[in-house]
Tab-separated table of C-alpha atoms and ligand atoms in Angstrom:
chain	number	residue	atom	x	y	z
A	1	UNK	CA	0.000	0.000	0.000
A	2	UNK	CA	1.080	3.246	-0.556
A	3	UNK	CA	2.663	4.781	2.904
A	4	UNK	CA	0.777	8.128	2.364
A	5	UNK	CA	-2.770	6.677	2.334
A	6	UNK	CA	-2.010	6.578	6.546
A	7	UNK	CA	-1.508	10.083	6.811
A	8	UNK	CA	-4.938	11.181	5.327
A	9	UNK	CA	-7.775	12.507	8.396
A	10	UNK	CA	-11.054	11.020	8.196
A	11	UNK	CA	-13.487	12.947	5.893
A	12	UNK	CA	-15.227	15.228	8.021
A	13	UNK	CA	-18.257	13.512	7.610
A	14	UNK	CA	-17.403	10.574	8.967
A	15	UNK	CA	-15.758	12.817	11.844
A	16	UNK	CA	-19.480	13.789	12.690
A	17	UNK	CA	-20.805	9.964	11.965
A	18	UNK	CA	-18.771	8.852	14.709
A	19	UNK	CA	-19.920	11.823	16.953
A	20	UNK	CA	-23.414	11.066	16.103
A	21	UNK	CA	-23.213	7.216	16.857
A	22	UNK	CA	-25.822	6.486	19.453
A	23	UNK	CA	-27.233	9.351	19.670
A	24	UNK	CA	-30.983	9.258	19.495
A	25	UNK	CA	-32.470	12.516	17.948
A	26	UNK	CA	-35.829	13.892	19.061
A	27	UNK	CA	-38.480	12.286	17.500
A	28	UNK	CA	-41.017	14.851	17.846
A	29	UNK	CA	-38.406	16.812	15.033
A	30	UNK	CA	-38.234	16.198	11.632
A	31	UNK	CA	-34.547	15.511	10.327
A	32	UNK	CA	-32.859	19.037	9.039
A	33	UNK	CA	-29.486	18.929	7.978
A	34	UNK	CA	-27.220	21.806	7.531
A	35	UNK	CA	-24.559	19.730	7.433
A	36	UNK	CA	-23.887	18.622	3.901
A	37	UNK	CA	-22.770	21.205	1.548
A	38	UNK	CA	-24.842	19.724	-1.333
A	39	UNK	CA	-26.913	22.112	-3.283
A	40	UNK	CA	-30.780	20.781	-3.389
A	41	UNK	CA	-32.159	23.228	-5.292
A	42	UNK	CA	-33.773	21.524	-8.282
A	43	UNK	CA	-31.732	21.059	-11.403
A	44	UNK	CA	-33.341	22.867	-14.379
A	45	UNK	CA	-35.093	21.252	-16.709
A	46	UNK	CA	-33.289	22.171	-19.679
A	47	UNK	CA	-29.951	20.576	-19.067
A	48	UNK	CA	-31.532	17.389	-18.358
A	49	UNK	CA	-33.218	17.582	-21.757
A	50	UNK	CA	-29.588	17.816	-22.750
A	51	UNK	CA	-27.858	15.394	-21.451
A	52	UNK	CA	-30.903	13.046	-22.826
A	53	UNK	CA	-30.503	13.887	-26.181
A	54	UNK	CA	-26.528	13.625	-26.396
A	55	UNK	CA	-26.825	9.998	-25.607
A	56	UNK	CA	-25.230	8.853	-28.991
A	57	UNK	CA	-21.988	10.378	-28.110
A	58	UNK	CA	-21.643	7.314	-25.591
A	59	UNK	CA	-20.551	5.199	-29.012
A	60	UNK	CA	-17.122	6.336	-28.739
A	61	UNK	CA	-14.425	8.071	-25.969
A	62	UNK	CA	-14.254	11.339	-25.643
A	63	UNK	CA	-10.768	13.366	-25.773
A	64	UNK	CA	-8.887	14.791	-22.808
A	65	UNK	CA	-9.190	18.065	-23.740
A	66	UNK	CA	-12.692	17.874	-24.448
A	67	UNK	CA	-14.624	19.161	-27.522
A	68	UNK	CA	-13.450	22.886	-28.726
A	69	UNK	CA	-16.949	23.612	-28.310
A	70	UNK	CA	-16.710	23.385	-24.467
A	71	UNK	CA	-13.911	25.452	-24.438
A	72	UNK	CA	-15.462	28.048	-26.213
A	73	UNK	CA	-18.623	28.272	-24.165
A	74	UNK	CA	-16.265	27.736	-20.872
A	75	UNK	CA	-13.769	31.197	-22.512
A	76	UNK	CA	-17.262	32.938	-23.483
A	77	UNK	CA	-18.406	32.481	-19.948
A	78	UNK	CA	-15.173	33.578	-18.377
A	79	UNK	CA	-15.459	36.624	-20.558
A	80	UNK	CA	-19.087	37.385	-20.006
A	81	UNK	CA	-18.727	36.965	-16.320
A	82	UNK	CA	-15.396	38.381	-15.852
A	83	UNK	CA	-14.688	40.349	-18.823
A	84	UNK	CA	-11.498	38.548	-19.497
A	85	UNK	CA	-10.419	36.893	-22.787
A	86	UNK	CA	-8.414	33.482	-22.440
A	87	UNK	CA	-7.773	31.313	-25.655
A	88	UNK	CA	-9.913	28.468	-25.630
A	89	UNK	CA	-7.577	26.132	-27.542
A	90	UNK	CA	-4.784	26.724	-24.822
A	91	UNK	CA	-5.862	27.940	-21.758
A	92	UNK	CA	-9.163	25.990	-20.266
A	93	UNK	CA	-9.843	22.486	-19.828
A	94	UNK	CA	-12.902	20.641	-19.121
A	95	UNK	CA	-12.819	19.014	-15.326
A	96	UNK	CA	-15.218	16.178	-13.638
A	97	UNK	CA	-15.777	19.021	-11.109
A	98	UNK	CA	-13.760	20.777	-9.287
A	99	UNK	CA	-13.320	18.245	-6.160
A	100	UNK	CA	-11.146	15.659	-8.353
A	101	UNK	CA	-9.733	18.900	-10.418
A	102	UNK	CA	-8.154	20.233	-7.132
A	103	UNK	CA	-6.817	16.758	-6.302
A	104	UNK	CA	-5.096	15.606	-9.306
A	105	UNK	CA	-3.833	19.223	-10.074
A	106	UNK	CA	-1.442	18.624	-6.860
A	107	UNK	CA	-0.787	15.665	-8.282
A	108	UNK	CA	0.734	17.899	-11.232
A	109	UNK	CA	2.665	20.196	-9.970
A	110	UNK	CA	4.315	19.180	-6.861
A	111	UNK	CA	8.177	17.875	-6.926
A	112	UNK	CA	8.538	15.633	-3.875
A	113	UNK	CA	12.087	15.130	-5.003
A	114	UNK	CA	12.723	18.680	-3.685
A	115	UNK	CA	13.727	19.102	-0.295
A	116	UNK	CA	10.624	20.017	2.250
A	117	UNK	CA	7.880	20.395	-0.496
A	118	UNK	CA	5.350	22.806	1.218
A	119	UNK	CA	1.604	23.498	0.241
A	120	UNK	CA	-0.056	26.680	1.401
A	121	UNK	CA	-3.841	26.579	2.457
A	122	UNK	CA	-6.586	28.117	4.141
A	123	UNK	CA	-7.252	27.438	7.693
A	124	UNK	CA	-10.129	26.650	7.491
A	125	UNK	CA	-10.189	24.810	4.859
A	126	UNK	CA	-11.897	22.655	2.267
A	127	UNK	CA	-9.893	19.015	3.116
A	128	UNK	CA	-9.224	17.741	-0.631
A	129	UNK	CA	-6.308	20.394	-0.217
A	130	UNK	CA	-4.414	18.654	2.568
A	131	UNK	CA	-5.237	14.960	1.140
A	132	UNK	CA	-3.950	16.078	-2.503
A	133	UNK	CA	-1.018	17.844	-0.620
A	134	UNK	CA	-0.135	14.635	1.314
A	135	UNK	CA	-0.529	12.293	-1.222
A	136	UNK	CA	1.731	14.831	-4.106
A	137	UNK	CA	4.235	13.786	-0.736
A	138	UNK	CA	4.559	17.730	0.171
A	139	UNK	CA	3.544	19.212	3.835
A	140	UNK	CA	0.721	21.183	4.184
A	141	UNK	CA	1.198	24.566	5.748
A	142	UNK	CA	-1.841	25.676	7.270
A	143	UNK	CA	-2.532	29.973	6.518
A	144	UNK	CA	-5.254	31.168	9.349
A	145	UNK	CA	-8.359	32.969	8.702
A	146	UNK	CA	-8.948	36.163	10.002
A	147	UNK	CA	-12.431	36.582	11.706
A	148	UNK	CA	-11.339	40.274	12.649
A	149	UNK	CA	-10.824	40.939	8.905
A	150	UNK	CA	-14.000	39.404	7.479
A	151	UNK	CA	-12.052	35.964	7.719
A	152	UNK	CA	-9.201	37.541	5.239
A	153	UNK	CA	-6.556	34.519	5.088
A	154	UNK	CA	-3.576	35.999	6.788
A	155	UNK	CA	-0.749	35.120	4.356
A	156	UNK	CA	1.391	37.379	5.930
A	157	UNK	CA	1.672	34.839	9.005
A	158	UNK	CA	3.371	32.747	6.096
A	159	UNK	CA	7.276	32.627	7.378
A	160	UNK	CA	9.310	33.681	4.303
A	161	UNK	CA	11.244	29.804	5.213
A	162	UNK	CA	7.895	29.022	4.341
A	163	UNK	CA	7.735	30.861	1.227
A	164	UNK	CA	10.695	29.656	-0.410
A	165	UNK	CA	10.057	25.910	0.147
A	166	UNK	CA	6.007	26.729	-0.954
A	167	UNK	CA	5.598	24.816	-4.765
A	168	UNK	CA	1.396	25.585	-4.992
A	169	UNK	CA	-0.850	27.773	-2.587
A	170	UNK	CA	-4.503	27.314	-2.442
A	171	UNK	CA	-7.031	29.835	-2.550
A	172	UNK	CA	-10.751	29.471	-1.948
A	173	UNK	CA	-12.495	32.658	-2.597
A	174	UNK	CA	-15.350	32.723	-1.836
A	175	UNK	CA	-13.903	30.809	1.374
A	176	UNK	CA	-15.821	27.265	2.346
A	177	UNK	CA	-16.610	27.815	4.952
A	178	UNK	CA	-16.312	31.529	5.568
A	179	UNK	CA	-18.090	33.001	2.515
A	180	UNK	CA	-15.085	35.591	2.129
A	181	UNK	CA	-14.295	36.813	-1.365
A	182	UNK	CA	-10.650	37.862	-1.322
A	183	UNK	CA	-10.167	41.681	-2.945
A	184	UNK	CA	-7.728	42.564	-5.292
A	185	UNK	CA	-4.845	44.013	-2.816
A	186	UNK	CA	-4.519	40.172	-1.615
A	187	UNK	CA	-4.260	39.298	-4.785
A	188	UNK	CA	-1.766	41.560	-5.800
A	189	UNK	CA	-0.399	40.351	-1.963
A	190	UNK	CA	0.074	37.013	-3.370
A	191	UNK	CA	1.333	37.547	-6.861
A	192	UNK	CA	3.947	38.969	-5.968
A	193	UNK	CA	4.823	36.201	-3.380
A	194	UNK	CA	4.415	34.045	-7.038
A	195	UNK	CA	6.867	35.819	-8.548
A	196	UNK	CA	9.427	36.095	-5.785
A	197	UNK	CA	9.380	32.441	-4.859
A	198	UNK	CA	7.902	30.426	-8.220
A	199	UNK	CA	4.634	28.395	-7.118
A	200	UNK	CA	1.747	27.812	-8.919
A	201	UNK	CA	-1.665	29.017	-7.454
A	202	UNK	CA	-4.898	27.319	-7.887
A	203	UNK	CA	-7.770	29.436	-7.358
A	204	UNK	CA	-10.829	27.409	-6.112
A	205	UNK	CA	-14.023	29.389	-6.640
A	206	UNK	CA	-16.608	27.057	-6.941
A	207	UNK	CA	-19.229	29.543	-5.220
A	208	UNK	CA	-18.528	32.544	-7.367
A	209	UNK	CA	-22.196	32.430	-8.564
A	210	UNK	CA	-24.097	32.398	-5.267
A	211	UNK	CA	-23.811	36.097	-3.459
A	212	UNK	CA	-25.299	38.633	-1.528
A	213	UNK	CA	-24.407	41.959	-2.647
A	214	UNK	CA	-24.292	43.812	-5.659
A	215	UNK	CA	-21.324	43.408	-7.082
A	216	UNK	CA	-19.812	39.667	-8.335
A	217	UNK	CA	-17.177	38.043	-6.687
A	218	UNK	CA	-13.477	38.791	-7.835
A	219	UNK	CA	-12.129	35.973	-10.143
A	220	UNK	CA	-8.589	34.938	-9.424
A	221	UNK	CA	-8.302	35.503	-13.249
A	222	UNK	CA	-9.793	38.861	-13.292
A	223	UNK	CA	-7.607	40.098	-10.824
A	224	UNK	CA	-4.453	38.737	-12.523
A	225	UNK	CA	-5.962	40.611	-15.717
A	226	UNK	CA	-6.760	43.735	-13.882
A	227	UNK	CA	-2.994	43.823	-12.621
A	228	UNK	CA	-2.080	43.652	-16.234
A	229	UNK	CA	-0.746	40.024	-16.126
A	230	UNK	CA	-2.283	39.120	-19.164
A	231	UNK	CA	-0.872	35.196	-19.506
A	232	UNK	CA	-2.504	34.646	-16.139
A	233	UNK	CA	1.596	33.134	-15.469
A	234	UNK	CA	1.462	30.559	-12.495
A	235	UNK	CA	-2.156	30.799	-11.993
A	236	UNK	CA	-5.108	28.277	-12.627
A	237	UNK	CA	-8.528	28.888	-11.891
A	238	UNK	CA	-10.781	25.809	-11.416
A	239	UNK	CA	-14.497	26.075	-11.505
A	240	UNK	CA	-17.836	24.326	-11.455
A	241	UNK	CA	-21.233	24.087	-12.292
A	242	UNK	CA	-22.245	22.276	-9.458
A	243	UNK	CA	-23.714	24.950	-7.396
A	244	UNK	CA	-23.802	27.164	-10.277
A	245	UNK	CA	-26.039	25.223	-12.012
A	246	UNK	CA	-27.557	22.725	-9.492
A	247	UNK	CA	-25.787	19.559	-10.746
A	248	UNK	CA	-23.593	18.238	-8.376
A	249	UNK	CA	-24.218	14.632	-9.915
A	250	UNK	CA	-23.139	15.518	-13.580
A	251	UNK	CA	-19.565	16.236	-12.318
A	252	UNK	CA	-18.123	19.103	-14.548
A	253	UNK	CA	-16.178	22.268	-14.318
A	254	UNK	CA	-13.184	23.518	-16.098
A	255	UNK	CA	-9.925	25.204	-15.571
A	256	UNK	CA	-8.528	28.044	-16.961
A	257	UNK	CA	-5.069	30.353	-16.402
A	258	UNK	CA	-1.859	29.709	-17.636
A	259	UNK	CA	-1.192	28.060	-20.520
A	260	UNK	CA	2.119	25.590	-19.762
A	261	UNK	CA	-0.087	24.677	-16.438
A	262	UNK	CA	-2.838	23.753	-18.915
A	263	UNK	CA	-0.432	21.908	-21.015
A	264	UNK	CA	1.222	19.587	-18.261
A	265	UNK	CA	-2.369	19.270	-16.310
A	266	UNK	CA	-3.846	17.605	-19.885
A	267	UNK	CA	-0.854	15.295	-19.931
A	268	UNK	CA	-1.193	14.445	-16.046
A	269	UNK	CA	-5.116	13.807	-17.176
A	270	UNK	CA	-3.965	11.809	-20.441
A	271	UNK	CA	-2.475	9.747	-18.078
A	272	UNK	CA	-4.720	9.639	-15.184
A	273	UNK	CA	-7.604	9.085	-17.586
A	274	UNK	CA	-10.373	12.089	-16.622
A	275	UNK	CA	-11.870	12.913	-19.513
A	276	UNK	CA	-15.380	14.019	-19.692
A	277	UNK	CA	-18.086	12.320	-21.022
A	278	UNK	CA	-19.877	13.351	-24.110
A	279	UNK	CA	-23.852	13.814	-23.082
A	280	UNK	CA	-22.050	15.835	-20.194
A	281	UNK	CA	-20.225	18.123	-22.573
A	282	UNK	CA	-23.507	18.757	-24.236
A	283	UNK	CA	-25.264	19.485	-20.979
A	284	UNK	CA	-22.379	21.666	-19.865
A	285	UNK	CA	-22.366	23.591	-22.952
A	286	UNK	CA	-26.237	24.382	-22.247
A	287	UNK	CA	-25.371	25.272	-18.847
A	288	UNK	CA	-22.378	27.038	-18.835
A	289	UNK	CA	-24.343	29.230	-21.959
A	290	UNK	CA	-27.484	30.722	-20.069
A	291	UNK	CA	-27.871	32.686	-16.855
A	292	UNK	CA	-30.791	33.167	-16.348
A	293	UNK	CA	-30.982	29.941	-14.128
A	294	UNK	CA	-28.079	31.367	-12.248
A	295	UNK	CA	-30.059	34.365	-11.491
A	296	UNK	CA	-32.879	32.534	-10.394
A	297	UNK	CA	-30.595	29.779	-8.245
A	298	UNK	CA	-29.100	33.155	-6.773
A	299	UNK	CA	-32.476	34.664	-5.983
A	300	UNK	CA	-33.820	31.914	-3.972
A	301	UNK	CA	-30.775	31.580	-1.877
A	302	UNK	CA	-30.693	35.278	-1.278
A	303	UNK	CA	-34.120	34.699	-0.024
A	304	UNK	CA	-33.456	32.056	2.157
A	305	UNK	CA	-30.066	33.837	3.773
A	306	UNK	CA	-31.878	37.457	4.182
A	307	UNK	CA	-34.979	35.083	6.526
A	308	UNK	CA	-32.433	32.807	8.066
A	309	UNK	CA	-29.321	35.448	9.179
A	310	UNK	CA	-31.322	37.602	10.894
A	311	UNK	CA	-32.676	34.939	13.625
A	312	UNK	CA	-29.479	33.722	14.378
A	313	UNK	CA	-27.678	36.697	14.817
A	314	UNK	CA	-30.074	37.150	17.879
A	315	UNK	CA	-28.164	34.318	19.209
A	316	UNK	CA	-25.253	33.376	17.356
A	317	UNK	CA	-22.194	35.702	16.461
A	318	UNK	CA	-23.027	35.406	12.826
A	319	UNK	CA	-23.229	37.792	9.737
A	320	UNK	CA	-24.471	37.746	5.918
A	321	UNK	CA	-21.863	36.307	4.479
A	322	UNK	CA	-19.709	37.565	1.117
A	323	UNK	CA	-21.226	34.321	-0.955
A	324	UNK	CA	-21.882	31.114	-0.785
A	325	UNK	CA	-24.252	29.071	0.995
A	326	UNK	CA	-22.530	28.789	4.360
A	327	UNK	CA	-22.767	30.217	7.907
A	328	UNK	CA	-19.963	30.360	9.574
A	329	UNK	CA	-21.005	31.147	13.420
A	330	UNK	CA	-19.258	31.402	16.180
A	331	UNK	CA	-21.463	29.761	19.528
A	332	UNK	CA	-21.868	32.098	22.499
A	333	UNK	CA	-19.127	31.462	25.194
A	334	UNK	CA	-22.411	31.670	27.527
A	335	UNK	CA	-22.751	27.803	26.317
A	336	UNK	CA	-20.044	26.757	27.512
A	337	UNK	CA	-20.041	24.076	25.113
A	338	UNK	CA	-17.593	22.853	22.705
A	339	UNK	CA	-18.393	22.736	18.712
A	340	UNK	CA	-18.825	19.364	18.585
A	341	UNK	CA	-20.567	18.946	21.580
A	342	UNK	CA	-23.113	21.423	20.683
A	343	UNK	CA	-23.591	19.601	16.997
A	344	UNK	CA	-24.203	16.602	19.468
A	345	UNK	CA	-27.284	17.903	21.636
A	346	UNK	CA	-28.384	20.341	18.930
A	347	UNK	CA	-28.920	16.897	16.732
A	348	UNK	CA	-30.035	14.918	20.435
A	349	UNK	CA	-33.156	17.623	21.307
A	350	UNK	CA	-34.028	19.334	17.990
A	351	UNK	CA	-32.851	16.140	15.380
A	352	UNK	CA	-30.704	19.355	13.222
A	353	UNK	CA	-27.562	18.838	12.199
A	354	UNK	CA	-24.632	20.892	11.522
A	355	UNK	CA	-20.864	20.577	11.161
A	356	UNK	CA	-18.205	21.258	13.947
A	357	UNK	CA	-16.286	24.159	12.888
A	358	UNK	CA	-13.152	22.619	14.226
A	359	UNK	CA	-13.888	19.300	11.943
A	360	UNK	CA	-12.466	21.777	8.605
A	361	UNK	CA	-9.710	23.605	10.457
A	362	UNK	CA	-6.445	22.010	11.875
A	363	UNK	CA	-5.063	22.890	15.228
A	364	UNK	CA	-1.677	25.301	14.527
A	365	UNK	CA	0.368	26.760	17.587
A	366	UNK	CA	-2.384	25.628	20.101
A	367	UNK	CA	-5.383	26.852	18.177
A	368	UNK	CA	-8.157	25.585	16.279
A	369	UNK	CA	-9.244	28.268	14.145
A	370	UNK	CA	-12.828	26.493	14.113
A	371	UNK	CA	-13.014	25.434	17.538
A	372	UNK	CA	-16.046	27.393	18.839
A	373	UNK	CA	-17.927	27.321	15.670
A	374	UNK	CA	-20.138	26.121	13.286
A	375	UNK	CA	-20.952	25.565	9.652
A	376	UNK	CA	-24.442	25.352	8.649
A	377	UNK	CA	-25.250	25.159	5.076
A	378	UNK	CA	-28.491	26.667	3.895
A	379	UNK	CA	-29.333	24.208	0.545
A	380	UNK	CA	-32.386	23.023	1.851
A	381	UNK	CA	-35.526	25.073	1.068
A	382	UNK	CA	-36.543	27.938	2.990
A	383	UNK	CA	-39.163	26.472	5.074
A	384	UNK	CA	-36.642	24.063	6.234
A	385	UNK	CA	-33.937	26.617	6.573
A	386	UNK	CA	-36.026	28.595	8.801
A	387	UNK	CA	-37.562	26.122	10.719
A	388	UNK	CA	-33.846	24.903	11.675
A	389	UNK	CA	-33.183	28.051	12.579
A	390	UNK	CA	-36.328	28.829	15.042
A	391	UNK	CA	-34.882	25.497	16.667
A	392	UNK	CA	-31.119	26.432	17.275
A	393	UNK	CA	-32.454	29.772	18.786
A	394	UNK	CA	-34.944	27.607	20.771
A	395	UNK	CA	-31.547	25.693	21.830
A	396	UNK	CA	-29.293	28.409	22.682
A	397	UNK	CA	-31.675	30.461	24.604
A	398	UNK	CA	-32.879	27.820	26.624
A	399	UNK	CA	-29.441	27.301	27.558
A	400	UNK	CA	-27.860	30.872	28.202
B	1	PLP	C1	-14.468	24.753	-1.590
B	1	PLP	C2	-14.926	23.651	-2.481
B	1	PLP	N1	-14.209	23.385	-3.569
B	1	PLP	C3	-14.574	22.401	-4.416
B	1	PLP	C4	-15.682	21.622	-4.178
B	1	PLP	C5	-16.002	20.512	-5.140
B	1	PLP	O1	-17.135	20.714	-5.875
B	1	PLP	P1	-17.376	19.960	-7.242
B	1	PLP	O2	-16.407	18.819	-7.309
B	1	PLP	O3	-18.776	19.504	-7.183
B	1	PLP	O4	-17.109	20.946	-8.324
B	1	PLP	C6	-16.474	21.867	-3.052
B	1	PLP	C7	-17.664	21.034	-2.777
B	1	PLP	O5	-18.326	21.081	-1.803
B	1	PLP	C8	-16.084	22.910	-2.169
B	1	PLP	O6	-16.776	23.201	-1.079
């Protein structure tokens, strides 16, 4: 067996299976999970249609790359949404969604044969980053959030030791679980830490659709463009129409950035044998080609977070979020209860469930940058949403 399969951590689901074992949730309650970050919004109609009527294409194997028509409708997407032009032929690549994307990408770029391979990521963090880290054979070095500075990643905690041993650096703007969309000065911040010390970013912003305020989330590739680095050098975005799109089963996203990333990630994937399947290239193409779904898929979770914020913050150290579908609370200290115990008896008396805070952070220096909080994600519909939420307040006040 490969030796680095021991260092992975349990899935953090299976972290809050074992928590839950024999615990016997109120049966007056109907189930509510916040747990899951699944989207359950229904998947529209017309990319179903779609992928039933590209069932020939099933005959034969699809190519790596994918069909140039995918890559055009992925580059006219990036330059409708972000007003940036990337050459479809060289610079994007279809992806089975972002989660194995993210994964193999490590997989890619890291050199184990150089001396104390480091990976930079959030903390916290979405885990496929340390697994892909540990199994590329590099160390992960953990970069706290913020929660002073709207849960801004502090890079500058990042020793420059660090720095020069760092071969790729995650981002995940918007943040899972945070919701924080990182502005252009951090970008700026870290592309200049590129240059100085040669890794590769990958920019994970799988959520970039789903926000609250006016303005749309800051592509990693729109800030390189806006800083005038045109060939998006060292820099791969990856991103997904799961919750874009509500199709978290059809597995698809794409990549985009620099080309020579582009080049040795299709020869990793040659190899590793991702290509995407035709009837999903057709469906993608729909997808990825009309908004007007997105707007709607936006609308109803703007809905649900403008109801659902509001309660907790009567109990919960909480705010709106920059996007996604996640809040990221912090429990009163009034509870004197830990994360995970509080997931426990919140699940025990009221049968909701959310996720430990601590469960996608790692302890650094003594600290657990998620100890103390939760994650609740709000993809179930409203009703459900709010009638979690009348139950932790229930909770908390009867305990405070
Ligand atoms: C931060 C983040 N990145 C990537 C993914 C993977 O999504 P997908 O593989 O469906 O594109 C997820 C899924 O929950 C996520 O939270």
């Amino acid at each position: 067996m490969n030796p680095l399969l021991s260092l992975l951590q349990p899935y953090p689901f299976e972290r809050l299976r074992q928590l839950f074992a024999g615990v016997t949730p109120a049966a007056q309650y109907s189930p509510i999970s916040l747990g899951m970050g699944e989207p359950r919004h229904a998947t529209p109609r017309f990319i179903q249609d779609t992928l039933a009527a590209n069932l020939a294409g099933l005959a034969s194997y699809p190519s790596t790359a994918g069909e140039p028509r995918l890559r055009e409708a992925c580059a006219a997407w990036l330059q409708r949404r972000y007003g940036i032009g990337v050459d479809a032929a060289t610079q994007v690549l279809p992806i089975n969604g972002s989660r194995e994307a993210l994964f193999a990408f490590a997989q890619t770029v890291v050199d184990a044969s150089r001396p104390g391979a480091t990976v930079v990521c959030p903390n916290p963090f979405y885990q496929i980053y340390e697994g892909a880290t540990l199994l590329a054979g590099a160390t992960p070095h953990y970069a706290p959030s913020d929660p002073a500075r709207n849960f801004a990643v502090d890079w500058d905690s990042v020793s420059e030791a660090v720095w020069q041993r760092t071969q790729l650096l995650f981002v995940c703007s918007p943040g899972n679980p945070t919701g924080a969309v990182m502005p252009l000065a951090e970008w700026e911040k870290l592309f200049a830490l590129s240059d100085r010390y040669g890794f590769v970013i990958a920019s994970d912003e799988c959520y970039s659709e789903i926000y609250f305020r006016d303005e749309a989330p800051l592509g990693g590739l729109e800030a390189a463009a806006r800083l005038g680095r045109a060939d998006y050098r060292n820099l791969l975005a990856f991103t997904s129409l799961s919750k874009r799109s509500n199709v978290p089963g059809l597995r698809s996203g794409f990549v985009a950035g620099d080309a020579a990333l582009i080049k040795a990630f299709l020869l990793y994937r040659t190899y590793h044998g991702s290509a995407m399947g035709p009837a999903v290239q057709a469906a993608s193409i729909a997808a990825w080609s009309d908004e007007a779904h997105v707007q709607e898929n936006r609308a109803l979770y703007r809905a649900k977070f403008a109801q659902v914020t509001p309660m907790l913050t009567e109990v919960l150290d909480v705010c709106l979020p920059d996007a996604g579908f996640y809040l990221w609370a912090r429990l009163p200290d009034a509870l004197a209860m830990s994360d995970a115990e509080f997931a426990r008896e919140l699940l025990a008396q009221y049968n909701v469930t959310v996720l430990p805070g601590s469960y996608l952070a790692r302890e650094v220096g003594g600290a657990n940058p998620g100890a103390q909080r939760v994650r609740m994600a709000l993809v179930a519909e409203a009703e459900e949403c709010e009638q979690a939420a009348r139950r932790i307040v229930q909770f908390i006040q009867s305990r405070t």
